[in-house]
Each structure stands twice: as C-alpha cells, then as structure tokens.
Amino acid sequence: MIVKKITTGFVIQTFATEQGVFVRQEFVAGDECDYEDEDGSPLETIDAFKDTKGKEAYLPFEMVQPGGPNPDLPYDWQCPICMYEVKWTMNQVADGGTPICPECDCDMKLA
Ligand SMILES: [Zn+2]
C-alpha cells in the first residue's frame, strides 16, 4: 500500500546579491502533518507508517544545496582590484558573507 505524509512548512533560500547566486536553502517543517492514501483520502490513523522494526517511520528532509551536493566545497574567489585569490565555501558565504580582500578591504568576487 502506498500512503503519503504531507508536512506543512516553509523554505528559506539565502541569496548573495553581489554574486547573483543562491548560497543555501533550508526547509523548516511545521508541526502539522496530514496523512493520505494514494487517492488523496485522509487516513484515520498513522499505523501504516511503521519501519521494519515496528517504530514510526521517519525520513529527514534533505534538500540539495546550491552549488552542488556539498556546500563545504571550496570555490575560488578573487579580489577585483589586486587579483588576490582565496578558497571560500558557500557555507561560509551563508554564515558570514563573502570573503574580504586583506589588502584592499573590499568584497571579493567568484573567480
Ligand atoms: Zn585586493
């Protein structure tokens, strides 16, 4: 039997305006879930959602991140003034912004 668990929530997509790229997305699940059969009719119980050990089945929400499956992958960034280069990940951009050139104190660009 095929049954569906429908979770209400929202998605936060983080965008770096200087680079014109999305750097991260997160799915935030709400507390409300609906359960349906494959025809879309509501289920009266969630007894069908048992794993092979008899516990309530759980599947984490895993979204693919921008820039590929690994947001810790380093990219080459370059200073537009002195051409200084550095490795910087999309996780670092999402957490603290784009790299700053230590010589010119300006925002570096994706090389
Ligand atoms: Zn520089």
GROMACS .gro file of C-alpha atoms and ligand atoms in nm:
model
  112
    1MET     CA    1   0.000   0.000   0.000
    2ILE     CA    2   0.119   0.349  -0.077
    3VAL     CA    3   0.043   0.623   0.177
    4LYS     CA    4   0.153   0.985   0.195
    5LYS     CA    5   0.274   1.204   0.481
    6ILE     CA    6   0.226   1.574   0.397
    7THR     CA    7   0.417   1.821   0.615
    8THR     CA    8   0.339   2.192   0.607
    9GLY     CA    9   0.635   2.425   0.641
   10PHE     CA   10   0.842   2.683   0.460
   11VAL     CA   11   1.168   2.718   0.269
   12ILE     CA   12   1.435   2.982   0.336
   13GLN     CA   13   1.658   3.049   0.033
   14THR     CA   14   1.967   3.263   0.106
   15PHE     CA   15   2.087   3.478  -0.185
   16ALA     CA   16   2.420   3.664  -0.227
   17THR     CA   17   2.327   3.979  -0.419
   18GLU     CA   18   2.682   4.077  -0.524
   19GLN     CA   19   2.737   3.735  -0.682
   20GLY     CA   20   2.382   3.684  -0.808
   21VAL     CA   21   2.367   3.329  -0.671
   22PHE     CA   22   2.174   3.137  -0.410
   23VAL     CA   23   2.415   3.007  -0.144
   24ARG     CA   24   2.188   2.797   0.082
   25GLN     CA   25   1.837   2.670   0.129
   26GLU     CA   26   1.671   2.531   0.437
   27PHE     CA   27   1.340   2.351   0.484
   28VAL     CA   28   1.165   2.435   0.810
   29ALA     CA   29   0.896   2.180   0.889
   30GLY     CA   30   0.589   2.287   1.081
   31ASP     CA   31   0.416   2.079   1.346
   32GLU     CA   32   0.120   1.989   1.128
   33CYS     CA   33   0.118   1.673   0.916
   34ASP     CA   34  -0.160   1.525   0.708
   35TYR     CA   35  -0.173   1.160   0.609
   36GLU     CA   36  -0.343   1.036   0.294
   37ASP     CA   37  -0.384   0.721   0.093
   38GLU     CA   38  -0.272   0.720  -0.269
   39ASP     CA   39  -0.610   0.852  -0.382
   40GLY     CA   40  -0.579   1.155  -0.152
   41SER     CA   41  -0.829   1.038   0.107
   42PRO     CA   42  -0.729   1.114   0.468
   43LEU     CA   43  -0.604   0.825   0.682
   44GLU     CA   44  -0.775   0.777   1.017
   45THR     CA   45  -0.456   0.651   1.184
   46ILE     CA   46  -0.084   0.658   1.102
   47ASP     CA   47  -0.045   0.288   1.179
   48ALA     CA   48   0.070   0.230   0.819
   49PHE     CA   49   0.385   0.437   0.883
   50LYS     CA   50   0.590   0.171   1.060
   51ASP     CA   51   0.950   0.086   0.978
   52THR     CA   52   1.080  -0.273   0.965
   53LYS     CA   53   1.124  -0.267   1.346
   54GLY     CA   54   0.769  -0.155   1.412
   55LYS     CA   55   0.859   0.204   1.505
   56GLU     CA   56   0.706   0.513   1.346
   57ALA     CA   57   0.894   0.567   1.021
   58TYR     CA   58   1.096   0.887   0.985
   59LEU     CA   59   1.265   1.040   0.682
   60PRO     CA   60   1.471   1.359   0.732
   61PHE     CA   61   1.415   1.649   0.495
   62GLU     CA   62   1.731   1.665   0.286
   63MET     CA   63   1.738   1.932   0.021
   64VAL     CA   64   2.009   1.968  -0.241
   65GLN     CA   65   2.213   2.280  -0.171
   66PRO     CA   66   2.307   2.539  -0.436
   67GLY     CA   67   2.648   2.476  -0.586
   68GLY     CA   68   2.603   2.102  -0.571
   69PRO     CA   69   2.552   1.839  -0.306
   70ASN     CA   70   2.841   1.967  -0.088
   71PRO     CA   71   2.809   2.326   0.044
   72ASP     CA   72   3.155   2.284   0.202
   73LEU     CA   73   3.313   2.259  -0.143
   74PRO     CA   74   3.567   2.544  -0.177
   75TYR     CA   75   3.535   2.788  -0.466
   76ASP     CA   76   3.799   3.031  -0.599
   77TRP     CA   77   3.729   3.394  -0.509
   78GLN     CA   78   3.931   3.686  -0.641
   79CYS     CA   79   3.982   4.049  -0.543
   80PRO     CA   80   3.865   4.271  -0.833
   81ILE     CA   81   4.141   4.524  -0.754
   82CYS     CA   82   4.464   4.333  -0.670
   83MET     CA   83   4.360   3.987  -0.804
   84TYR     CA   84   4.437   3.821  -0.467
   85GLU     CA   85   4.270   3.476  -0.457
   86VAL     CA   86   4.122   3.271  -0.174
   87LYS     CA   87   3.921   2.948  -0.134
   88TRP     CA   88   3.576   3.004   0.020
   89THR     CA   89   3.272   2.776   0.054
   90MET     CA   90   2.903   2.856   0.006
   91ASN     CA   91   2.851   2.763   0.374
   92GLN     CA   92   3.100   3.036   0.467
   93VAL     CA   93   2.910   3.286   0.247
   94ALA     CA   94   2.579   3.190   0.410
   95ASP     CA   95   2.726   3.212   0.762
   96GLY     CA   96   2.938   3.526   0.739
   97GLY     CA   97   2.922   3.676   0.392
   98THR     CA   98   3.162   3.681   0.102
   99PRO     CA   99   3.541   3.692   0.159
  100ILE     CA  100   3.706   4.031   0.207
  101CYS     CA  101   4.043   4.106   0.047
  102PRO     CA  102   4.302   4.150   0.326
  103GLU     CA  103   4.495   4.402   0.112
  104CYS     CA  104   4.215   4.619  -0.031
  105ASP     CA  105   3.939   4.559   0.229
  106CYS     CA  106   3.681   4.504  -0.047
  107ASP     CA  107   3.433   4.226  -0.133
  108MET     CA  108   3.591   3.951  -0.339
  109LYS     CA  109   3.411   3.800  -0.644
  110LEU     CA  110   3.366   3.440  -0.758
  111ALA     CA  111   3.655   3.371  -0.996
  112ZN      ZN  112   4.267   4.319  -0.311
   0.00000   0.00000   0.00000
